[in-house]
CSV table of C-alpha atoms and ligand atoms in Angstrom, one decimal:
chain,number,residue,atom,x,y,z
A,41,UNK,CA,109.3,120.9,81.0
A,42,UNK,CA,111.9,118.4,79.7
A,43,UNK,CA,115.6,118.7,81.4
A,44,UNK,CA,118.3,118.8,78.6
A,45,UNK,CA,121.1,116.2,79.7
A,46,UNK,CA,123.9,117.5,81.3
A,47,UNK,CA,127.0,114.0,80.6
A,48,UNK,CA,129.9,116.0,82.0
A,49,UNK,CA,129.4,114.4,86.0
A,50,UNK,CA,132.2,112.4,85.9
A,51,UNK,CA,134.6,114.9,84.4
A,52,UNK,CA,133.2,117.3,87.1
A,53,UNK,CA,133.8,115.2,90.0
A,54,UNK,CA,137.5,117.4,91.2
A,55,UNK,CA,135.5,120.0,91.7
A,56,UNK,CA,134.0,119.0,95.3
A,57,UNK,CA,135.3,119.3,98.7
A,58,UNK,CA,138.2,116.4,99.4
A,59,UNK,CA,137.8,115.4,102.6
A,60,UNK,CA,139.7,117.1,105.7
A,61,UNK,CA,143.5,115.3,105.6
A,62,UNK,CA,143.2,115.0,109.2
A,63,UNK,CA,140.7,112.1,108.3
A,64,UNK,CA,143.5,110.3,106.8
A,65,UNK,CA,145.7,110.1,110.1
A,66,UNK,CA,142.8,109.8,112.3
A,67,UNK,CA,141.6,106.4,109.9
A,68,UNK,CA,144.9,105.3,110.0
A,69,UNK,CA,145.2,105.5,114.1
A,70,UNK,CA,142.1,103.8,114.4
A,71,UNK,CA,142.9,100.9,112.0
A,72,UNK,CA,146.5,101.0,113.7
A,73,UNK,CA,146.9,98.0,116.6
A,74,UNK,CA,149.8,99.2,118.1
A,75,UNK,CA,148.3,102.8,118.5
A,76,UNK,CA,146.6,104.2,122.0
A,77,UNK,CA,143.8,105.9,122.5
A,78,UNK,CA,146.2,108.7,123.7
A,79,UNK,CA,147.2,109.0,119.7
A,80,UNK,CA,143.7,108.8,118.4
A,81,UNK,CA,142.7,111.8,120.7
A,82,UNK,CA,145.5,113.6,119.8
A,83,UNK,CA,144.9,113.3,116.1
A,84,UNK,CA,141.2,114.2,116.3
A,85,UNK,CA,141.7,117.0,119.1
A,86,UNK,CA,144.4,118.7,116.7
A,87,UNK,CA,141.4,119.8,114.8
A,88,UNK,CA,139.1,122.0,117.2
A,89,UNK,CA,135.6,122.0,115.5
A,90,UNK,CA,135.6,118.0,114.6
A,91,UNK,CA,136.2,117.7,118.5
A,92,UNK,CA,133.7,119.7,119.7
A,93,UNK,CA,131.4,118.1,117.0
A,94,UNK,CA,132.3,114.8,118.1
A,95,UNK,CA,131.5,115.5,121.9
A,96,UNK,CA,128.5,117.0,121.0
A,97,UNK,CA,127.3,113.7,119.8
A,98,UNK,CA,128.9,112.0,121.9
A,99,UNK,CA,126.5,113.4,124.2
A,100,UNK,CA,123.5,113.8,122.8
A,101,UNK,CA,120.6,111.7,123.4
A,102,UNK,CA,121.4,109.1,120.9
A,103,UNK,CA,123.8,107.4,123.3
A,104,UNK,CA,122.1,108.1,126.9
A,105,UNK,CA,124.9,108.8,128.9
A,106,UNK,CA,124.2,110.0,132.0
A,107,UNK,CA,127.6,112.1,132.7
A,108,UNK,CA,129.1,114.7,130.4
A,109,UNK,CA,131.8,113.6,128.1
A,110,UNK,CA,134.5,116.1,128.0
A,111,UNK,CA,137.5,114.4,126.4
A,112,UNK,CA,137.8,112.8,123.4
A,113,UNK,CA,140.1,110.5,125.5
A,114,UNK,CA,137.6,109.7,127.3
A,115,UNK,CA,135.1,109.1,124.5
A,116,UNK,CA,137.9,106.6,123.1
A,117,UNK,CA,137.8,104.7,126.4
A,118,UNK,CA,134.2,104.6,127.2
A,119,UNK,CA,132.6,103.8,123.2
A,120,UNK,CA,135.9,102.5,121.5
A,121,UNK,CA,137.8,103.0,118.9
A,122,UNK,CA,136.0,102.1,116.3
A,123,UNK,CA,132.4,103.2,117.3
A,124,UNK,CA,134.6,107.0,117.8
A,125,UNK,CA,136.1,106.7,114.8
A,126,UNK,CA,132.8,106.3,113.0
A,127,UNK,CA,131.2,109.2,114.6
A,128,UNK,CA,134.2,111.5,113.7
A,129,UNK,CA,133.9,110.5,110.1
A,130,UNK,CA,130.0,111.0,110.1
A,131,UNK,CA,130.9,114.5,112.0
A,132,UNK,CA,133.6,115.6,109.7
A,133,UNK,CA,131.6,114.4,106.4
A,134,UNK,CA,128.6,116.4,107.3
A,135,UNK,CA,130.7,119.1,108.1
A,136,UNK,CA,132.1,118.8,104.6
A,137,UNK,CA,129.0,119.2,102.7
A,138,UNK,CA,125.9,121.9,103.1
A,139,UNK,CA,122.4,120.6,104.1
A,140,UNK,CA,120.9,122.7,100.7
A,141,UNK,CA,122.4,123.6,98.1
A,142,UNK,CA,119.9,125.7,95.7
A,143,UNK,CA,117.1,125.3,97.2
A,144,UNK,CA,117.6,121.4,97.3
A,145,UNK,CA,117.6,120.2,100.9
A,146,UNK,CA,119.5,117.4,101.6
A,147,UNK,CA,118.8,116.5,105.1
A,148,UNK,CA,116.2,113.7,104.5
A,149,UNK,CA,119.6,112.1,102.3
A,150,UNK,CA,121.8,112.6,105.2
A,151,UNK,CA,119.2,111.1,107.7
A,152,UNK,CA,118.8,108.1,105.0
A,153,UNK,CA,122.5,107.9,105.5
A,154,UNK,CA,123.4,107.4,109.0
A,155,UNK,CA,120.6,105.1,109.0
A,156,UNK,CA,121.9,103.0,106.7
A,157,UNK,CA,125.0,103.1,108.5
A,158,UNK,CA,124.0,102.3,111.9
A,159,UNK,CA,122.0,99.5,109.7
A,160,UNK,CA,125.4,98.2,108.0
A,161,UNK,CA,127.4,98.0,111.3
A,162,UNK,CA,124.7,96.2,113.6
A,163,UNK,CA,123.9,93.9,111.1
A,164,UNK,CA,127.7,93.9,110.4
A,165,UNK,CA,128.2,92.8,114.4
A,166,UNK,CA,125.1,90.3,113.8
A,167,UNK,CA,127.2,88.1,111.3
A,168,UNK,CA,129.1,85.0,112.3
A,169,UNK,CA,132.5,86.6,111.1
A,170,UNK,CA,131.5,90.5,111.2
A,171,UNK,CA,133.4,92.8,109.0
A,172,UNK,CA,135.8,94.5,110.8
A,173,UNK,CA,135.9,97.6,109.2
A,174,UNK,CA,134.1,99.5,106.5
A,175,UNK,CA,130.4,99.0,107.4
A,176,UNK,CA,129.2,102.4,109.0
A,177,UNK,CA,131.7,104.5,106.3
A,178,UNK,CA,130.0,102.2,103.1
A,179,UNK,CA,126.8,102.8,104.9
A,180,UNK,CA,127.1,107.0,105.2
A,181,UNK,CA,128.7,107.1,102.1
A,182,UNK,CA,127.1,104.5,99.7
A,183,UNK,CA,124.9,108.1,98.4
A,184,UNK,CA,127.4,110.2,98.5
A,185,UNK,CA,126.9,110.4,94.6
A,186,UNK,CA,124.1,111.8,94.9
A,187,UNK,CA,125.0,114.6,97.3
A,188,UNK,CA,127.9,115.2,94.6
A,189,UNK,CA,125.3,115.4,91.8
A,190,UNK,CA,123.3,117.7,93.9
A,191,UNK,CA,126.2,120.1,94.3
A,192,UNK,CA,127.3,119.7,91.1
A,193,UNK,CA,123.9,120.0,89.1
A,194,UNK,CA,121.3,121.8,91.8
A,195,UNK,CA,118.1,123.0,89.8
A,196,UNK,CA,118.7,119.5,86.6
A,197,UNK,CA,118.6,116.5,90.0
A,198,UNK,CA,115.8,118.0,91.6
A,199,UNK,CA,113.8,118.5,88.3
A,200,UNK,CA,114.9,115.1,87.3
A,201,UNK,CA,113.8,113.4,90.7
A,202,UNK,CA,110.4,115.0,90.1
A,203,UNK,CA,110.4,114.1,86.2
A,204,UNK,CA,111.6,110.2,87.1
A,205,UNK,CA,108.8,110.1,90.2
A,206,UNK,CA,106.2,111.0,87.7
A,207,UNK,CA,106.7,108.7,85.2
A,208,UNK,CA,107.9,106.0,87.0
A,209,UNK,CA,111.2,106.0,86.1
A,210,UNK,CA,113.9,103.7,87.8
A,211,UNK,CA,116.6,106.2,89.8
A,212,UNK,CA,119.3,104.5,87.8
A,213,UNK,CA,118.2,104.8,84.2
A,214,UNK,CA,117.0,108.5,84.7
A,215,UNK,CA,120.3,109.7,85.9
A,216,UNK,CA,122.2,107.6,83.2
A,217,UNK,CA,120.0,109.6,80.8
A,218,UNK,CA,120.4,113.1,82.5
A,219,UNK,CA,124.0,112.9,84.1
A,220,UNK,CA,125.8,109.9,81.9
A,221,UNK,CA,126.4,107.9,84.8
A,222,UNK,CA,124.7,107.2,87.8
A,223,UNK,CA,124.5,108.3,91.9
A,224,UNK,CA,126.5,104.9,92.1
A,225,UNK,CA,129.8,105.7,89.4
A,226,UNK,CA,129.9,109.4,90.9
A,227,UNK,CA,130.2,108.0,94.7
A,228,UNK,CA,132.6,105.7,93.4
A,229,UNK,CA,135.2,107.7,91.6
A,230,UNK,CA,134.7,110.5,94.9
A,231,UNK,CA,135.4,107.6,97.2
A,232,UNK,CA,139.0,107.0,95.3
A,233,UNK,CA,139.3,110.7,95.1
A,234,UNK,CA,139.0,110.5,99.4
A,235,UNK,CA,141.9,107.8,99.1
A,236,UNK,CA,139.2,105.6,101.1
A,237,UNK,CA,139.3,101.7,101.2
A,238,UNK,CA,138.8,99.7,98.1
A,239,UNK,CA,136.6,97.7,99.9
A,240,UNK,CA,134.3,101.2,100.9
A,241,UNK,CA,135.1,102.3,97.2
A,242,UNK,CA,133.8,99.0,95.5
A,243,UNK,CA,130.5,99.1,98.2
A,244,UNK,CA,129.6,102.3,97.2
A,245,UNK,CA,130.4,101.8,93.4
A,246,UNK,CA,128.1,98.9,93.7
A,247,UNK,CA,125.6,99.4,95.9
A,248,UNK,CA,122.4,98.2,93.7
A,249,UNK,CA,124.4,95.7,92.1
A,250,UNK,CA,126.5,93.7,94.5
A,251,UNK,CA,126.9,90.4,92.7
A,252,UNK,CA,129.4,92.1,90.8
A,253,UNK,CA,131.7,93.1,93.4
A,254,UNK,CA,135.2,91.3,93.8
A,255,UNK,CA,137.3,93.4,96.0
A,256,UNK,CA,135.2,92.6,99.6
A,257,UNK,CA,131.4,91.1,98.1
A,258,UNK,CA,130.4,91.3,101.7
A,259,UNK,CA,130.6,95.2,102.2
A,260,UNK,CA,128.8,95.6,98.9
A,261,UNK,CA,126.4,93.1,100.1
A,262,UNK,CA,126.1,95.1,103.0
A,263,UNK,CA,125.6,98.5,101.4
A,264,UNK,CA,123.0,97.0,99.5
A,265,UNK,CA,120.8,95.1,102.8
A,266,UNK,CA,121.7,98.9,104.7
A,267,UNK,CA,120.2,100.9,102.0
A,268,UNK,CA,116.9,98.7,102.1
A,269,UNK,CA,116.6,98.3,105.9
A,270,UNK,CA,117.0,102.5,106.0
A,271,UNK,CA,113.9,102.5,103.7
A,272,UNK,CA,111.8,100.3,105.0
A,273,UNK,CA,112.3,102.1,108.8
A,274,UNK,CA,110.7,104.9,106.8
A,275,UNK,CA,114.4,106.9,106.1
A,276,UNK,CA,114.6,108.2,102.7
A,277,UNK,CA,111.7,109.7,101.0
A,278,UNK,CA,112.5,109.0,97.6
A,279,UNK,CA,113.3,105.2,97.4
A,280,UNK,CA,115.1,104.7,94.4
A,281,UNK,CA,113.3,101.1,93.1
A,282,UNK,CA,110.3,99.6,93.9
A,283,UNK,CA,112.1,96.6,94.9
A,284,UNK,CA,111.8,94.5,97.6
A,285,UNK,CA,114.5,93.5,100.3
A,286,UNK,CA,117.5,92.4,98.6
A,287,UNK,CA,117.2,88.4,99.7
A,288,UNK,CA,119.8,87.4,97.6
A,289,UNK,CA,122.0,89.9,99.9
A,290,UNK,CA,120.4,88.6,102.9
A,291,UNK,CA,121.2,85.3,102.4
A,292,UNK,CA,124.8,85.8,101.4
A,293,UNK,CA,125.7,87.7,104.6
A,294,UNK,CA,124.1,84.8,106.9
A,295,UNK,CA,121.5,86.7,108.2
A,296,UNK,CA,118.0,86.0,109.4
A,297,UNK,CA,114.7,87.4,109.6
A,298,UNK,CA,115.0,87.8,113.5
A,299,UNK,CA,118.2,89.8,112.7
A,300,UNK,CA,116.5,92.1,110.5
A,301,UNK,CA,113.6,92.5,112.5
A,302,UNK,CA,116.3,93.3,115.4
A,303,UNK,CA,118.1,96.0,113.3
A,304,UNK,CA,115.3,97.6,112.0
A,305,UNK,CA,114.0,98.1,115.5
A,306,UNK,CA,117.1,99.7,116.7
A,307,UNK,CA,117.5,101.9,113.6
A,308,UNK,CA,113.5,102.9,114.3
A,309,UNK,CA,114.5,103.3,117.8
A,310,UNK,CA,117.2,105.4,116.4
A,311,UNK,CA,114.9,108.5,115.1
A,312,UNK,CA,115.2,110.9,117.2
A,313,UNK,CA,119.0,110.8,117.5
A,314,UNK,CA,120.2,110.5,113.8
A,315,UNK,CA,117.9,114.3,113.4
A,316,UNK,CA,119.8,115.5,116.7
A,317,UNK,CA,123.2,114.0,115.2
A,318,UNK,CA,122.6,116.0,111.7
A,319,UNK,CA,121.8,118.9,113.6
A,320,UNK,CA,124.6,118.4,115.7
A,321,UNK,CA,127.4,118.4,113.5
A,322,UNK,CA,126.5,121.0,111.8
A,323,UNK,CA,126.4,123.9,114.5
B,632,FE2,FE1,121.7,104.4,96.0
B,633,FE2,FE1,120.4,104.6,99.5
Protein backbone atom coordinates (compact mmCIF):
# COMPACT_ATOMS: atom_id res chain seq x y z
CA UNK A 1 0.00 0.00 0.00
CA UNK A 2 1.64 3.25 -1.01
CA UNK A 3 1.70 6.15 1.80
CA UNK A 4 0.31 9.48 0.36
CA UNK A 5 2.94 12.31 1.45
CA UNK A 6 2.12 14.19 4.30
CA UNK A 7 4.83 17.97 3.61
CA UNK A 8 3.29 19.80 6.58
CA UNK A 9 6.26 18.47 9.33
CA UNK A 10 7.88 21.57 9.63
CA UNK A 11 4.79 23.68 9.96
CA UNK A 12 3.71 21.12 12.65
CA UNK A 13 6.67 21.25 14.70
CA UNK A 14 4.83 23.88 17.74
CA UNK A 15 2.83 21.31 18.34
CA UNK A 16 5.18 19.04 20.60
CA UNK A 17 6.07 19.24 24.16
CA UNK A 18 8.82 22.24 24.89
CA UNK A 19 10.90 21.09 27.23
CA UNK A 20 10.38 21.63 31.15
CA UNK A 21 11.68 25.61 31.81
CA UNK A 22 13.32 24.30 34.77
CA UNK A 23 15.88 22.77 32.21
CA UNK A 24 16.76 26.19 31.28
CA UNK A 25 17.99 27.26 34.89
CA UNK A 26 19.34 23.98 35.65
CA UNK A 27 21.66 24.32 32.02
CA UNK A 28 22.50 27.58 32.97
CA UNK A 29 23.79 26.55 36.66
CA UNK A 30 25.72 23.89 35.32
CA UNK A 31 27.48 25.94 32.53
CA UNK A 32 27.68 28.84 35.35
CA UNK A 33 31.53 28.90 37.05
CA UNK A 34 30.72 30.95 39.76
CA UNK A 35 27.64 28.71 40.76
CA UNK A 36 27.83 25.72 43.68
CA UNK A 37 26.72 22.60 43.70
CA UNK A 38 24.34 23.94 46.50
CA UNK A 39 22.55 25.99 43.46
CA UNK A 40 22.48 23.25 41.03
CA UNK A 41 20.67 21.01 43.68
CA UNK A 42 18.37 23.51 44.42
CA UNK A 43 17.38 24.09 40.88
CA UNK A 44 16.91 20.42 40.08
CA UNK A 45 15.30 19.49 43.62
CA UNK A 46 12.62 22.42 42.98
CA UNK A 47 11.15 19.90 40.61
CA UNK A 48 10.20 16.69 42.60
CA UNK A 49 9.84 13.92 39.90
CA UNK A 50 13.17 14.96 37.80
CA UNK A 51 14.85 14.45 41.33
CA UNK A 52 13.65 11.32 42.22
CA UNK A 53 14.29 10.28 38.46
CA UNK A 54 17.70 11.42 38.72
CA UNK A 55 18.57 9.47 41.95
CA UNK A 56 17.00 6.60 40.56
CA UNK A 57 19.72 6.47 38.04
CA UNK A 58 21.96 7.71 39.91
CA UNK A 59 21.75 4.46 41.52
CA UNK A 60 21.08 1.99 39.37
CA UNK A 61 23.52 -0.43 38.21
CA UNK A 62 24.87 1.67 35.40
CA UNK A 63 27.10 3.48 37.82
CA UNK A 64 27.95 0.69 40.64
CA UNK A 65 27.85 2.52 43.59
CA UNK A 66 28.01 0.67 46.45
CA UNK A 67 26.07 3.22 48.91
CA UNK A 68 22.68 4.84 48.35
CA UNK A 69 22.65 8.18 46.89
CA UNK A 70 20.01 10.24 48.60
CA UNK A 71 20.74 13.87 47.65
CA UNK A 72 21.08 15.46 44.60
CA UNK A 73 23.78 17.40 46.53
CA UNK A 74 25.43 14.66 46.95
CA UNK A 75 25.14 13.27 43.38
CA UNK A 76 26.75 16.82 42.37
CA UNK A 77 29.70 16.07 44.66
CA UNK A 78 30.38 12.53 44.04
CA UNK A 79 29.76 12.48 39.65
CA UNK A 80 30.07 16.29 38.97
CA UNK A 81 28.48 18.73 37.48
CA UNK A 82 28.46 18.01 34.28
CA UNK A 83 28.13 14.12 34.27
CA UNK A 84 24.59 15.30 36.66
CA UNK A 85 23.67 17.68 34.45
CA UNK A 86 23.62 15.16 31.56
CA UNK A 87 21.63 12.62 33.45
CA UNK A 88 18.93 15.18 34.43
CA UNK A 89 18.59 16.24 30.86
CA UNK A 90 18.38 12.51 29.59
CA UNK A 91 15.79 12.02 32.73
CA UNK A 92 13.68 15.06 32.03
CA UNK A 93 13.72 14.35 28.06
CA UNK A 94 12.48 10.92 28.46
CA UNK A 95 10.11 12.15 30.77
CA UNK A 96 8.93 14.50 28.02
CA UNK A 97 8.19 12.13 25.44
CA UNK A 98 5.99 8.61 25.57
CA UNK A 99 7.84 5.29 24.81
CA UNK A 100 4.80 4.51 21.94
CA UNK A 101 2.88 6.48 20.47
CA UNK A 102 0.27 4.45 18.21
CA UNK A 103 1.41 1.44 18.37
CA UNK A 104 5.00 2.69 17.38
CA UNK A 105 7.44 1.83 20.13
CA UNK A 106 10.14 3.93 20.49
CA UNK A 107 12.36 2.45 23.07
CA UNK A 108 14.91 0.81 20.67
CA UNK A 109 15.27 4.89 19.48
CA UNK A 110 15.72 6.03 22.94
CA UNK A 111 18.23 3.10 23.71
CA UNK A 112 20.09 4.13 20.24
CA UNK A 113 20.11 7.47 21.89
CA UNK A 114 21.80 7.37 25.16
CA UNK A 115 24.22 5.20 23.40
CA UNK A 116 25.13 7.58 21.13
CA UNK A 117 25.54 9.89 23.87
CA UNK A 118 27.54 8.09 26.22
CA UNK A 119 29.53 7.49 22.66
CA UNK A 120 29.79 11.39 21.99
CA UNK A 121 31.04 12.26 25.52
CA UNK A 122 33.81 9.49 25.95
CA UNK A 123 35.08 9.92 22.76
CA UNK A 124 34.53 13.69 23.51
CA UNK A 125 36.99 13.13 26.80
CA UNK A 126 39.29 10.97 24.42
CA UNK A 127 40.25 14.08 22.23
CA UNK A 128 43.37 16.21 22.76
CA UNK A 129 41.15 19.44 23.47
CA UNK A 130 37.66 17.67 24.45
CA UNK A 131 34.53 19.64 23.91
CA UNK A 132 33.46 21.01 26.96
CA UNK A 133 29.97 20.89 26.57
CA UNK A 134 27.40 19.74 24.18
CA UNK A 135 28.48 16.06 23.46
CA UNK A 136 25.96 13.75 25.55
CA UNK A 137 22.87 16.50 24.76
CA UNK A 138 23.96 16.33 20.62
CA UNK A 139 24.27 12.67 21.28
CA UNK A 140 20.53 12.03 22.98
CA UNK A 141 19.10 14.43 20.87
CA UNK A 142 20.72 14.25 17.35
CA UNK A 143 17.15 11.88 16.63
CA UNK A 144 14.95 13.73 18.25
CA UNK A 145 13.37 14.34 14.68
CA UNK A 146 12.48 11.38 14.48
CA UNK A 147 10.70 10.97 17.83
CA UNK A 148 8.88 14.36 16.59
CA UNK A 149 7.83 12.69 13.32
CA UNK A 150 6.73 9.72 15.22
CA UNK A 151 4.33 11.85 17.34
CA UNK A 152 3.41 13.92 14.79
CA UNK A 153 2.74 11.34 11.99
CA UNK A 154 2.26 7.70 13.94
CA UNK A 155 0.67 5.14 11.48
CA UNK A 156 2.65 7.31 7.82
CA UNK A 157 6.70 6.82 9.76
CA UNK A 158 6.18 3.43 10.66
CA UNK A 159 4.57 2.42 7.27
CA UNK A 160 7.22 4.47 5.61
CA UNK A 161 10.20 2.76 7.69
CA UNK A 162 8.74 -0.62 6.43
CA UNK A 163 8.16 0.81 2.76
CA UNK A 164 12.03 2.36 2.68
CA UNK A 165 13.44 -1.09 4.42
CA UNK A 166 11.87 -3.00 1.55
CA UNK A 167 13.01 -1.31 -1.21
CA UNK A 168 16.07 -0.15 -0.10
CA UNK A 169 15.49 3.17 0.34
CA UNK A 170 18.09 5.66 1.94
CA UNK A 171 16.30 7.11 5.50
CA UNK A 172 16.89 10.55 4.17
CA UNK A 173 15.36 10.48 0.68
CA UNK A 174 12.19 8.52 1.92
CA UNK A 175 11.37 10.98 4.57
CA UNK A 176 12.11 13.97 2.18
CA UNK A 177 9.57 12.26 -0.05
CA UNK A 178 6.92 11.39 2.70
CA UNK A 179 7.42 14.32 5.26
CA UNK A 180 9.15 17.27 3.05
CA UNK A 181 12.04 17.34 5.12
CA UNK A 182 13.97 15.00 6.96
CA UNK A 183 14.50 13.38 10.89
CA UNK A 184 17.60 15.85 10.57
CA UNK A 185 15.53 19.54 9.64
CA UNK A 186 12.75 18.46 12.21
CA UNK A 187 15.36 17.94 15.21
CA UNK A 188 16.82 21.01 14.22
CA UNK A 189 14.14 23.57 14.18
CA UNK A 190 12.84 21.53 17.78
CA UNK A 191 16.25 22.10 19.08
CA UNK A 192 15.85 26.10 18.45
CA UNK A 193 12.32 25.69 19.64
CA UNK A 194 14.18 24.19 23.17
CA UNK A 195 16.36 27.55 23.15
CA UNK A 196 19.29 24.84 23.21
CA UNK A 197 22.94 25.74 22.02
CA UNK A 198 23.69 26.54 18.54
CA UNK A 199 26.40 24.41 18.68
CA UNK A 200 23.67 21.26 19.87
CA UNK A 201 21.17 22.85 17.27
CA UNK A 202 23.70 22.85 14.26
CA UNK A 203 24.88 18.97 15.46
CA UNK A 204 21.64 17.71 15.32
CA UNK A 205 20.67 19.73 12.10
CA UNK A 206 23.62 18.11 10.58
CA UNK A 207 24.14 14.96 11.80
CA UNK A 208 24.69 12.89 8.42
CA UNK A 209 26.28 15.71 6.85
CA UNK A 210 28.88 17.36 9.08
CA UNK A 211 31.12 18.99 6.54
CA UNK A 212 28.72 21.50 6.29
CA UNK A 213 28.55 22.68 9.71
CA UNK A 214 30.09 26.20 10.76
CA UNK A 215 28.85 27.09 14.09
CA UNK A 216 31.05 24.17 16.30
CA UNK A 217 32.24 21.38 13.10
CA UNK A 218 33.47 19.35 15.96
CA UNK A 219 30.02 18.61 17.74
CA UNK A 220 28.54 17.84 14.39
CA UNK A 221 31.46 15.77 13.73
CA UNK A 222 30.79 14.21 16.88
CA UNK A 223 27.04 13.54 16.38
CA UNK A 224 27.91 11.97 13.36
CA UNK A 225 31.05 9.31 14.80
CA UNK A 226 28.22 8.79 18.04
CA UNK A 227 25.44 7.82 15.77
CA UNK A 228 27.80 5.16 14.02
CA UNK A 229 29.65 3.84 17.07
CA UNK A 230 25.75 3.34 18.70
CA UNK A 231 25.13 1.14 15.52
CA UNK A 232 27.83 -0.78 15.25
CA UNK A 233 27.56 -1.80 19.33
CA UNK A 234 24.32 -3.24 17.91
CA UNK A 235 21.92 -0.03 19.30
CA UNK A 236 19.41 0.86 16.79
CA UNK A 237 17.64 -1.58 14.70
CA UNK A 238 16.93 0.37 11.80
CA UNK A 239 20.32 1.92 10.73
CA UNK A 240 19.54 4.61 8.51
CA UNK A 241 22.52 3.99 5.58
CA UNK A 242 24.41 1.28 4.71
CA UNK A 243 27.40 3.27 5.31
CA UNK A 244 30.37 2.58 6.84
CA UNK A 245 32.15 4.47 9.87
CA UNK A 246 32.30 8.00 9.05
CA UNK A 247 36.40 8.25 8.65
CA UNK A 248 36.37 11.48 7.37
CA UNK A 249 34.76 12.37 11.01
CA UNK A 250 37.16 10.17 12.57
CA UNK A 251 39.91 11.76 11.37
CA UNK A 252 38.86 15.34 11.96
CA UNK A 253 38.22 14.77 15.73
CA UNK A 254 41.89 13.23 16.23
CA UNK A 255 40.82 10.00 17.08
CA UNK A 256 42.21 6.56 16.69
CA UNK A 257 41.21 3.13 16.09
CA UNK A 258 42.31 2.11 19.72
CA UNK A 259 39.94 4.96 20.83
CA UNK A 260 37.11 3.53 19.04
CA UNK A 261 37.67 0.18 19.88
CA UNK A 262 37.81 1.68 23.71
CA UNK A 263 34.43 3.45 23.38
CA UNK A 264 32.68 0.89 21.66
CA UNK A 265 33.64 -1.48 24.52
CA UNK A 266 32.32 0.77 27.21
CA UNK A 267 29.06 1.64 25.29
CA UNK A 268 28.77 -2.50 24.86
CA UNK A 269 29.63 -2.70 28.43
CA UNK A 270 26.95 -0.16 28.79
CA UNK A 271 23.77 -2.61 27.81
CA UNK A 272 22.36 -3.40 30.60
CA UNK A 273 22.18 0.01 32.15
CA UNK A 274 21.05 2.33 29.18
CA UNK A 275 17.52 -0.41 29.30
CA UNK A 276 17.48 0.11 33.27
CA UNK A 277 18.05 4.00 32.65
CA UNK A 278 14.96 4.11 30.04
CA UNK A 279 13.02 2.21 32.39
CA UNK A 280 14.05 4.27 35.01
CA UNK A 281 13.00 7.53 34.09
CA UNK A 282 10.11 6.71 33.10
CA UNK A 283 8.43 5.25 36.36
FE1 LIG B 1 19.88 10.34 12.14
FE1 LIG C 1 21.08 8.02 14.89
Amino acid sequence: MSVGPVRDAIQRVHELPTLPSSMAQILNAANDPDSSALDLGRFIAADQALTAAMLRLVNSSYFGFHRQISSVTTAIVILGFQEVRNLVFAASTLRTFPLERGGYDMRDLWRHSLASAMACERCSRLMRSPISDGPFIAGLLHDIGKVALVMLYPAEYGRMLTQAQLIGTELAAAEAAQFGCTHADVGGLLGEQWNLPDTVVEAIRLHHAPEQSSVEPRLAHLACVGDAIAYETGYGANKESAAALPVDSILKLGLTSDHLEHVKGKIAEAGPGINELIGLARD
